[in-house]
Short mmCIF file of C-alpha atoms in Angstrom, two decimals:
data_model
loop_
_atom_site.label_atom_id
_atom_site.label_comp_id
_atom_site.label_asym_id
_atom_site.label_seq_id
_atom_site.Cartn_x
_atom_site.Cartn_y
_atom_site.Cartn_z
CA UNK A 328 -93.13 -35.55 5.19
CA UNK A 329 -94.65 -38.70 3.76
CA UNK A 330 -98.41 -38.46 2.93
CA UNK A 331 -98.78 -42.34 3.32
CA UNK A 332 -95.55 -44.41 4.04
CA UNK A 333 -97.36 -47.90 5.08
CA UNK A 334 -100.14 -49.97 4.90
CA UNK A 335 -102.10 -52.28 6.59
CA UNK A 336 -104.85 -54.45 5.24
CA UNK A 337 -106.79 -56.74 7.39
CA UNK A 338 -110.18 -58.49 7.82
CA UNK A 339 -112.46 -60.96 9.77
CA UNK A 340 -111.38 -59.46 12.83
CA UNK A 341 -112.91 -59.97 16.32
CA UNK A 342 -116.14 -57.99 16.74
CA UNK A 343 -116.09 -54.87 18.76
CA UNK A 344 -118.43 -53.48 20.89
CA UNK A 345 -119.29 -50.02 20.63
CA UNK A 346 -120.73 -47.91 23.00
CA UNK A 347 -120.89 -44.45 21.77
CA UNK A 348 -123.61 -43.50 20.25
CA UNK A 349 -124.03 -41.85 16.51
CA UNK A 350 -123.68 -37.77 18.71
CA UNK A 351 -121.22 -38.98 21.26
CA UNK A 352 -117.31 -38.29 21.53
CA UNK A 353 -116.72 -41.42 23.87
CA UNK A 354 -113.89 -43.57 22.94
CA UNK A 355 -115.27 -46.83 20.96
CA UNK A 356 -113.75 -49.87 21.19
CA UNK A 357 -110.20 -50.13 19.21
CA UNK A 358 -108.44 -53.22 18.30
CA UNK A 359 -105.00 -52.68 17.95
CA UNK A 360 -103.33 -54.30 14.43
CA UNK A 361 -100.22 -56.52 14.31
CA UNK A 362 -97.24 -55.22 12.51
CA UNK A 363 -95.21 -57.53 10.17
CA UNK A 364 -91.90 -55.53 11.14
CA UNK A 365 -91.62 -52.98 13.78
CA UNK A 366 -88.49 -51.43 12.59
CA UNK A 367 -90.26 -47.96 11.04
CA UNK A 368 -90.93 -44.46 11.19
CA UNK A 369 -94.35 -44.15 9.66
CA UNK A 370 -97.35 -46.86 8.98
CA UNK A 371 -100.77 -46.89 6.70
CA UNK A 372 -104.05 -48.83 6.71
CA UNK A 373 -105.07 -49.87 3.13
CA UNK A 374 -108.11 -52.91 3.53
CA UNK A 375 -108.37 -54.85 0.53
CA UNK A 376 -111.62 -56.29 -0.29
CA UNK A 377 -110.95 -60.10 -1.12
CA UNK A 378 -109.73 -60.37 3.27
CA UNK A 379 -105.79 -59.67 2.20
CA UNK A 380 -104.03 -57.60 4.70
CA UNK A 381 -101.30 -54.95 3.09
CA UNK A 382 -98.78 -53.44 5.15
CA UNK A 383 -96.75 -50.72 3.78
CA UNK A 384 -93.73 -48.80 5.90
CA UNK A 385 -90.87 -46.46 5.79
CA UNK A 386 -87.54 -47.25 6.73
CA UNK A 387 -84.43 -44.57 6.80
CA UNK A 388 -81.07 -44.86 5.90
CA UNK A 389 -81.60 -48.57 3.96
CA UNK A 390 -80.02 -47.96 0.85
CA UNK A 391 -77.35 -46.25 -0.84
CA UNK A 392 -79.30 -43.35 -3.44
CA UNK A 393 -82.03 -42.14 -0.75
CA UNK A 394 -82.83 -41.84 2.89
CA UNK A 395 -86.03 -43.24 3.01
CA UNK A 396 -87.48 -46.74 1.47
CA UNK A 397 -90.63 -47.78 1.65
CA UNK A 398 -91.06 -51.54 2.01
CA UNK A 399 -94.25 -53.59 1.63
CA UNK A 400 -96.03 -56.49 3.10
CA UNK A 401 -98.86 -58.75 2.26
CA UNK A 402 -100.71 -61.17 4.60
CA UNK A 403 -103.09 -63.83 3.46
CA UNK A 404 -104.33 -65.89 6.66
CA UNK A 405 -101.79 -65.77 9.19
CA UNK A 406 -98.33 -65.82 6.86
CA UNK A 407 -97.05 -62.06 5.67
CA UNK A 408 -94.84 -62.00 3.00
CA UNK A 409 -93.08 -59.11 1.55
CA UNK A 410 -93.55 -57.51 -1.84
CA UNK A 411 -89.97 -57.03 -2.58
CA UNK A 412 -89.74 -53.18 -4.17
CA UNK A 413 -87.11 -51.43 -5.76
CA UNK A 414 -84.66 -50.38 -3.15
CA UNK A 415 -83.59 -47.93 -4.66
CA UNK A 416 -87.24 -46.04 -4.13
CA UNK A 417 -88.71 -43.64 -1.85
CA UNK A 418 -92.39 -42.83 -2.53
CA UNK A 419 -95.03 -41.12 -1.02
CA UNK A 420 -96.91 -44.36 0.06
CA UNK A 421 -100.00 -43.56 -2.18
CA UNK A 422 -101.92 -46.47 -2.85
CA UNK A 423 -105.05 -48.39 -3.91
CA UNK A 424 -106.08 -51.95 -4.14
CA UNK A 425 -109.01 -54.07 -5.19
CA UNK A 426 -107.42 -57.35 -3.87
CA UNK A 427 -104.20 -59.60 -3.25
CA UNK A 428 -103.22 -59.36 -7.21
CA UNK A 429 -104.01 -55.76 -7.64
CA UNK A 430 -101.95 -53.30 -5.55
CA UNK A 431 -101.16 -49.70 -7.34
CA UNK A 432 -98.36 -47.72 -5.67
CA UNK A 433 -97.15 -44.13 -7.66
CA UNK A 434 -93.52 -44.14 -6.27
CA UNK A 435 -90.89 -41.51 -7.02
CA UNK A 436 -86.82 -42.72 -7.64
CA UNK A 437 -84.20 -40.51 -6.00
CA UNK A 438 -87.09 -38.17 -4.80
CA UNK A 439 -87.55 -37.46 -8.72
CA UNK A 440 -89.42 -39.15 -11.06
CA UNK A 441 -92.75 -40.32 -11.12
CA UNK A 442 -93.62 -43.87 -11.54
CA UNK A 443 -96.79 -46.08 -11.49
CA UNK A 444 -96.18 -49.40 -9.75
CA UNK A 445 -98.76 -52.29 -9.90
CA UNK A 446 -98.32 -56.02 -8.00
CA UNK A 447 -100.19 -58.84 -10.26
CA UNK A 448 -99.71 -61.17 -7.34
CA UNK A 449 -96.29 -62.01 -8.41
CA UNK A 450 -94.05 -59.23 -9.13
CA UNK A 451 -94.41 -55.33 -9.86
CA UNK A 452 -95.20 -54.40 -13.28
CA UNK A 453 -94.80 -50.73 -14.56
CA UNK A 454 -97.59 -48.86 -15.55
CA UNK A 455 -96.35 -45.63 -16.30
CA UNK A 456 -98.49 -42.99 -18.73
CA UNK A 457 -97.27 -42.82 -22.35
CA UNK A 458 -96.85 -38.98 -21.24
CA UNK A 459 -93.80 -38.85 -19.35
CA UNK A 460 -94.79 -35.18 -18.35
CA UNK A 461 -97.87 -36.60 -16.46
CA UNK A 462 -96.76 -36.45 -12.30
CA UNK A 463 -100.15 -38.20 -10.75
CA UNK A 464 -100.70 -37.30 -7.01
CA UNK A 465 -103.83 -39.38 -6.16
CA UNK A 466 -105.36 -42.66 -6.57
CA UNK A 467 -108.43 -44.80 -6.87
CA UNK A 468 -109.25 -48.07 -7.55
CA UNK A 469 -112.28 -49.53 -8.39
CA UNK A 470 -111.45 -52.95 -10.62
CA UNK A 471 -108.56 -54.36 -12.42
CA UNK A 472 -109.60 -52.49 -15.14
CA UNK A 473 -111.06 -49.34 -13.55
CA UNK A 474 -108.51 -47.61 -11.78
CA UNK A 475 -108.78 -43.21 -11.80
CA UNK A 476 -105.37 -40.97 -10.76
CA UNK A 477 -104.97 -37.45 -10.71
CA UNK A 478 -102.38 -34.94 -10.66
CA UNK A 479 -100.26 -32.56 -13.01
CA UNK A 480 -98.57 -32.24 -16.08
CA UNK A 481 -95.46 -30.40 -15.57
CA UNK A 482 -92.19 -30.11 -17.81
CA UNK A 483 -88.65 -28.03 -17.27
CA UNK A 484 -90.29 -25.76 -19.88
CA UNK A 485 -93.83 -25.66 -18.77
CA UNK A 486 -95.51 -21.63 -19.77
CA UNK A 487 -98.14 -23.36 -18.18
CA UNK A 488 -99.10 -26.74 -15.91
CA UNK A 489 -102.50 -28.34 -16.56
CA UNK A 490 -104.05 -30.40 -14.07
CA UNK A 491 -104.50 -34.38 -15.66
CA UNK A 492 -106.77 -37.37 -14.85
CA UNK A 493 -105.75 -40.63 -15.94
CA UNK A 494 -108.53 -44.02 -16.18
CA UNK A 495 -106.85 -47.13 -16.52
CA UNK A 496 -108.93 -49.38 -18.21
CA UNK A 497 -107.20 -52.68 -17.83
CA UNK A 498 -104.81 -52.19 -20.97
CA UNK A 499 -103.34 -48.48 -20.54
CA UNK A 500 -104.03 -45.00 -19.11
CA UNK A 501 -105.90 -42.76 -21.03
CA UNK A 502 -105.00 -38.92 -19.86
CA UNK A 503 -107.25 -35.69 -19.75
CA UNK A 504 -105.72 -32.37 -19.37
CA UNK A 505 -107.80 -30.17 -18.29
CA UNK A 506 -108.01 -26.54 -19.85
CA UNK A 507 -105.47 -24.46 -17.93
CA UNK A 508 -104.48 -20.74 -18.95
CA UNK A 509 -101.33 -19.53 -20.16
CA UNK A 510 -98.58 -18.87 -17.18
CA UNK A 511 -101.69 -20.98 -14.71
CA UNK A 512 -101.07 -24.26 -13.16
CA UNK A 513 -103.57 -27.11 -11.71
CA UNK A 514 -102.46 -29.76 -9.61
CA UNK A 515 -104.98 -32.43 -8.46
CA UNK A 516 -104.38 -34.06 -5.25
CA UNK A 517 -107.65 -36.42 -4.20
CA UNK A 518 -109.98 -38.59 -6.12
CA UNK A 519 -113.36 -40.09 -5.17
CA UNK A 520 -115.22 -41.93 -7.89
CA UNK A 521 -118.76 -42.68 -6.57
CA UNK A 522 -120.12 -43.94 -10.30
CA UNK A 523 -118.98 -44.00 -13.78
CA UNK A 524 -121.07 -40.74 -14.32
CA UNK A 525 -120.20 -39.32 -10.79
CA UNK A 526 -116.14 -38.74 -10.26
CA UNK A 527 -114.80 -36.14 -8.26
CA UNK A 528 -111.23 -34.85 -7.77
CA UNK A 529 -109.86 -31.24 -5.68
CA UNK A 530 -106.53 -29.95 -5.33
CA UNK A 531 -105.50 -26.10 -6.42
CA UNK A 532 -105.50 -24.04 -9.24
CA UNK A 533 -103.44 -21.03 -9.15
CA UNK A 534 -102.20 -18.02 -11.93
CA UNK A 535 -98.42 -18.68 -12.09
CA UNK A 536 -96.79 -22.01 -12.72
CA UNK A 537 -94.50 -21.90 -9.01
CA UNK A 538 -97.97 -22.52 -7.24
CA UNK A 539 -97.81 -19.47 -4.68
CA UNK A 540 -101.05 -17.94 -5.78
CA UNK A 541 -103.56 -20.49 -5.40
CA UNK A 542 -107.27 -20.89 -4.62
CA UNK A 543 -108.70 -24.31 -3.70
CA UNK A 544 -110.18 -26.54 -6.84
CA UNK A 545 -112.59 -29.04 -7.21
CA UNK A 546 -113.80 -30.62 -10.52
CA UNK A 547 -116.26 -33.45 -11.58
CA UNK A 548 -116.56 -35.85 -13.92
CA UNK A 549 -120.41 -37.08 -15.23
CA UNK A 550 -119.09 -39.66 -17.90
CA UNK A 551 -118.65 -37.44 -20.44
CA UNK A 552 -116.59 -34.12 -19.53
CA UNK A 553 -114.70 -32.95 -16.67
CA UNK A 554 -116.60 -29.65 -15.09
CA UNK A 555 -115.45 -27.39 -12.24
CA UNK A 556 -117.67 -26.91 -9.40
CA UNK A 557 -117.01 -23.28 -8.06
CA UNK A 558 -115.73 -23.24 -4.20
CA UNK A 559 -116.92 -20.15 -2.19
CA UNK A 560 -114.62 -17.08 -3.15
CA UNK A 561 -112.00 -15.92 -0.86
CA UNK A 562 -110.24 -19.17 0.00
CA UNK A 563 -106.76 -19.64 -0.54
CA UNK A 564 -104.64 -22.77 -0.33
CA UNK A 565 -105.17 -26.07 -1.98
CA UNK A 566 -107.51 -29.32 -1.16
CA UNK A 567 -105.37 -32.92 0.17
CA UNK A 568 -108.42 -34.68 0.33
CA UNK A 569 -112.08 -35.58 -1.52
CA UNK A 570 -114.30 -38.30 0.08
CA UNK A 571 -118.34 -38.98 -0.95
CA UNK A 572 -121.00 -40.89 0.00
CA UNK A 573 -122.91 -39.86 -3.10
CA UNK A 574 -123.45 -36.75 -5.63
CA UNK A 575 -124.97 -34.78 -2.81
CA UNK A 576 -122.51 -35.81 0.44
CA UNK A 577 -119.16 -34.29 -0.72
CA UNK A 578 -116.44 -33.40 1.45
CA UNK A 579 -113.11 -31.90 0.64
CA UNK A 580 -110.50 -30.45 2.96
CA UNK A 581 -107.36 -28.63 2.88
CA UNK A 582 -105.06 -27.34 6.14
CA UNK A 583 -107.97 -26.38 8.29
CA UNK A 584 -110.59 -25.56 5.51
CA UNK A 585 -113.39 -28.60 5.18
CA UNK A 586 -116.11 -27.85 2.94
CA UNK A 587 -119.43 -29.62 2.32
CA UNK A 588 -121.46 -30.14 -1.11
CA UNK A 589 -124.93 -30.94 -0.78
CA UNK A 590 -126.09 -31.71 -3.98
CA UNK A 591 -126.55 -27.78 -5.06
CA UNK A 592 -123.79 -25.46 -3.01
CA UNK A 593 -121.24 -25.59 -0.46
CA UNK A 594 -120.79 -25.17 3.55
CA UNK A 595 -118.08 -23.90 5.18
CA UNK A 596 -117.24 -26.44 7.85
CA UNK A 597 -113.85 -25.26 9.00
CA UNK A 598 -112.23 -27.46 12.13
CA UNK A 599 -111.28 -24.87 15.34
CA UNK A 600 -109.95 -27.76 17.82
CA UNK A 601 -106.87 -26.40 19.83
CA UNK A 602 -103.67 -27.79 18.31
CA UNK A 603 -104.93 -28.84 14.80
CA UNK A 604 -102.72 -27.31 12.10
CA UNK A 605 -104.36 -29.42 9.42
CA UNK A 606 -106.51 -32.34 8.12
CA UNK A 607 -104.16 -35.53 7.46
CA UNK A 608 -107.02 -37.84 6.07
CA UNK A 609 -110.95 -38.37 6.00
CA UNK A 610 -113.34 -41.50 6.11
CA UNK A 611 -117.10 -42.28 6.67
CA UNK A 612 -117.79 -44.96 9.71
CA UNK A 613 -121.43 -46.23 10.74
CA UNK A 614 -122.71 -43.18 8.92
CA UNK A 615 -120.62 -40.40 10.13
CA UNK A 616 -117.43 -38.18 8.97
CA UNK A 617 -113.98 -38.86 10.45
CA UNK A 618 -110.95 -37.06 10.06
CA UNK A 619 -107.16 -37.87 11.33
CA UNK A 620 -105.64 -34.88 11.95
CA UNK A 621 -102.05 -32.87 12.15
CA UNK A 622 -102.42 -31.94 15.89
CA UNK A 623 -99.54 -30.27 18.33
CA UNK A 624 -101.78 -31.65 21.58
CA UNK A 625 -102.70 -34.95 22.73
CA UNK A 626 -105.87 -35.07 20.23
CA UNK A 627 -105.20 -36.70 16.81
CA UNK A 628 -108.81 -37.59 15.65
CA UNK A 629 -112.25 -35.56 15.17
CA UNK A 630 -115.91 -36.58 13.96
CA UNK A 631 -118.26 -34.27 12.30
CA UNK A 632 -121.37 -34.34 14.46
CA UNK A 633 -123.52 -32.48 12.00
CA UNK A 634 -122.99 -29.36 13.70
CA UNK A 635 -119.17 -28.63 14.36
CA UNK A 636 -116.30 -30.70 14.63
CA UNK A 637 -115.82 -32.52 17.90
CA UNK A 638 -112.77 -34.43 19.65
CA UNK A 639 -112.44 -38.38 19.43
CA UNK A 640 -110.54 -40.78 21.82
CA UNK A 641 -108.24 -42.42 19.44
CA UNK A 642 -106.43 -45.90 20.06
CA UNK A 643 -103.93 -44.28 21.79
CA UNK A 644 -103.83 -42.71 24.96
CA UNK A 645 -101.00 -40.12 23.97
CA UNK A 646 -100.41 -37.75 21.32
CA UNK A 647 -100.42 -39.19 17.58
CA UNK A 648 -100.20 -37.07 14.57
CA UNK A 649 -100.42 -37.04 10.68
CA UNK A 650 -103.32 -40.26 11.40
CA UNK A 651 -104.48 -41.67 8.32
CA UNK A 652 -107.88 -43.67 7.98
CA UNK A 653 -109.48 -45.92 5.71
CA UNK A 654 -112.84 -47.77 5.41
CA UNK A 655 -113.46 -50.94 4.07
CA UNK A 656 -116.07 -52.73 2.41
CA UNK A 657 -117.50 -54.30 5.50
CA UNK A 658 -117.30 -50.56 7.29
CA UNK A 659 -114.80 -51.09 9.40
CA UNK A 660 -112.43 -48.04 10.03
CA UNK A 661 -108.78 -48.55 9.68
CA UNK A 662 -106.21 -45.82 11.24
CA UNK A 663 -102.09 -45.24 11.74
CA UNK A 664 -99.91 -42.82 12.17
CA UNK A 665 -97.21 -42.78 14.84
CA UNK A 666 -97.34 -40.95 18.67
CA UNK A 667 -95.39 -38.35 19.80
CA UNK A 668 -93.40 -37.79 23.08
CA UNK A 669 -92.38 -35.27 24.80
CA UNK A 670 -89.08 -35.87 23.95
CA UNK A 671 -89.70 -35.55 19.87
CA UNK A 672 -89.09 -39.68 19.64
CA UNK A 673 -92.18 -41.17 17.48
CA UNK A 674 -93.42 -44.66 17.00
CA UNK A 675 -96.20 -46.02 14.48
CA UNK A 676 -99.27 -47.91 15.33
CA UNK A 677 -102.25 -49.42 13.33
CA UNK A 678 -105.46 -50.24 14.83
CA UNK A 679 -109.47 -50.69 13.79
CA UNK A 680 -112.85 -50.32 14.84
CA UNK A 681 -115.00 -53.40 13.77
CA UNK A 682 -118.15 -52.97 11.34
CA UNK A 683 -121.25 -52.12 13.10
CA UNK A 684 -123.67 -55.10 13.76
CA UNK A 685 -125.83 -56.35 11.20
CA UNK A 686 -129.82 -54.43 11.73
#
């Protein structure tokens, strides 16, 4: 399964009113997003902060090597054009962007190797680490020239697989592997950079190098080293997903585990909703915690209302799963994802919930 397979980046849309209020589980106003193609299995949302839209989406069977493609769209205005990709490529649809001439993609060719794709506003350029054992996994950017990835450092030969973080400062990646013991491996999956001095990233650390003994891992970064920051004992599993609203409003969550960081420890803050096999994304909106979500019923979306996790009326009125969300820089929320039938036939959608109203 794709973790993100398209993208769509809008703004200046038409204001929304919202009803709910900040404890509520009523369904807000949604405003459903135009597609550039409507011939895929799987879309993203991705705002970019300069008013670009991005649309990124898989398509099967489209080329010769590989069953899935992932193709890529821009719109400026009205017009969408498409960022023509390698066809030959099937990645995992994780992305970042700071505007219209700064789009990262890491891609994978033939479902093997790891790449690092970046679109200057006129063609990809490859960014690949001078270490071609680094495999990054997650991805944030802040600037052209301040862009932070995570992930693993794994060879045929590996006695052991450190976990690596990457900083691109404009000219080339500079790569920290973090200590790992012999016959260990760490793989980073999520990154959340709040500040120079305040960067976070989670994933799994575990004591053989297959990954089947793991415990969940977080780590943070204050501008000078790279620290762990102990989870509660007895967890197993790994973290997808780290989001922030500062040093002391940390969440991370992996299958059903979310935990909280304070500023000084964590909270378990596990989700119980019937039908939710696992977290698929998380994002702040008008102050509060989101979360798309795996989901076998006809509930696809949750908010955190301080207390427990509580069910949200998405943009659709039937079952969706695997919804991703993103906010932008006005605080507007951005989902996809694609609904279910009965019938096990899917189809993607993309939709938004304006910024709340200025005072």
């Amino acid at each position: 399964m794709l973790r993100k397979a398209a993208v769509v980046l809008l703004a200046g849309g038409a204001t929304l009113s919202l009803a709910a209020g900040p404890a509520q589980a009523a369904s807000p106003g949604w405003e459903t997003l135009a597609k550039p193609n409507t011939d895929g299995s799987l879309y993203d949302v991705l705002p970019v902060g300069d008013g670009s839209t991005a649309f990124g989406q898989t398509v099967w069977g489209r080329n010769s090597g590989d069953a899935e493609v992932v193709r890529y769209w821009l719109r400026q205005g009205t017009a969408w054009k498409e960022l023509t990709y390698e066809k030959d490529r099937a990645d995992d649809g994780i992305w970042a962007a700071t505007s219209a001439n700064d789009f990262w993609v890491l891609g994978k060719k033939y479902q093997q190797s790891r790449s690092v794709s970046h679109w200057n506003g006129t063609a990809w350029e490859k960014r690949n680490p001078a270490d071609a054992s680094v495999n990054f996994l997650g991805l944030k950017a802040v600037s052209a020239t301040d862009v932070w990835a995570v992930g693993e450092s794994r060879t045929d030969t590996a006695t052991s697989v450190p976990g690596v973080v990457g900083h691109w400062d404009g000219t080339s990646w500079k790569v920290t592997k973090l200590p790992q013991a012999a016959g260990g491996s760490t793989k980073l999956n999520s990154v959340q950079v709040n500040s120079a001095t305040d960067i976070w990233a989670a994933g799994q650390t575990c004591t053989d190098t297959a990954g089947t003994n793991c415990r969940p891992y977080v780590v943070k970064y204050d501008g000078a080293n790279w620290k762990e920051v102990a989870t509660p004992t007895g967890l197993a599993g790994s973290l997808t997903k780290v989001v922030a609203r500062g040093s002391s409003d940390v969440w991370v969550v992996g299958g059903t585990t979310a935990l909280h960081w304070n500023g000084t420890g964590w909270t378990r803050a596990d989700i119980t909703l019937k039908g939710v096999t696992s977290f698929a994304d998380l994002a702040f909106y008008c102050g509060q915690l989101y979360a798309g979500l795996h989901s076998g019923t006809d509930g696809a979306f949750a908010r955190w209302n301080g207390q427990a996790w509580e069910a949200v009326t998405g943009p659709v009125s039937y079952s969706a799963d695997g919804v991703r969300l993103t906010t932008a820089t006005d605080g507007s929320l951005w989902v996809a994802g694609r609904t279910m039938s009965l019938f096990g036939s899917s189809s993607p959608f993309a939709a938004r919930l304006a910024a709340p109203a200025a005072g």
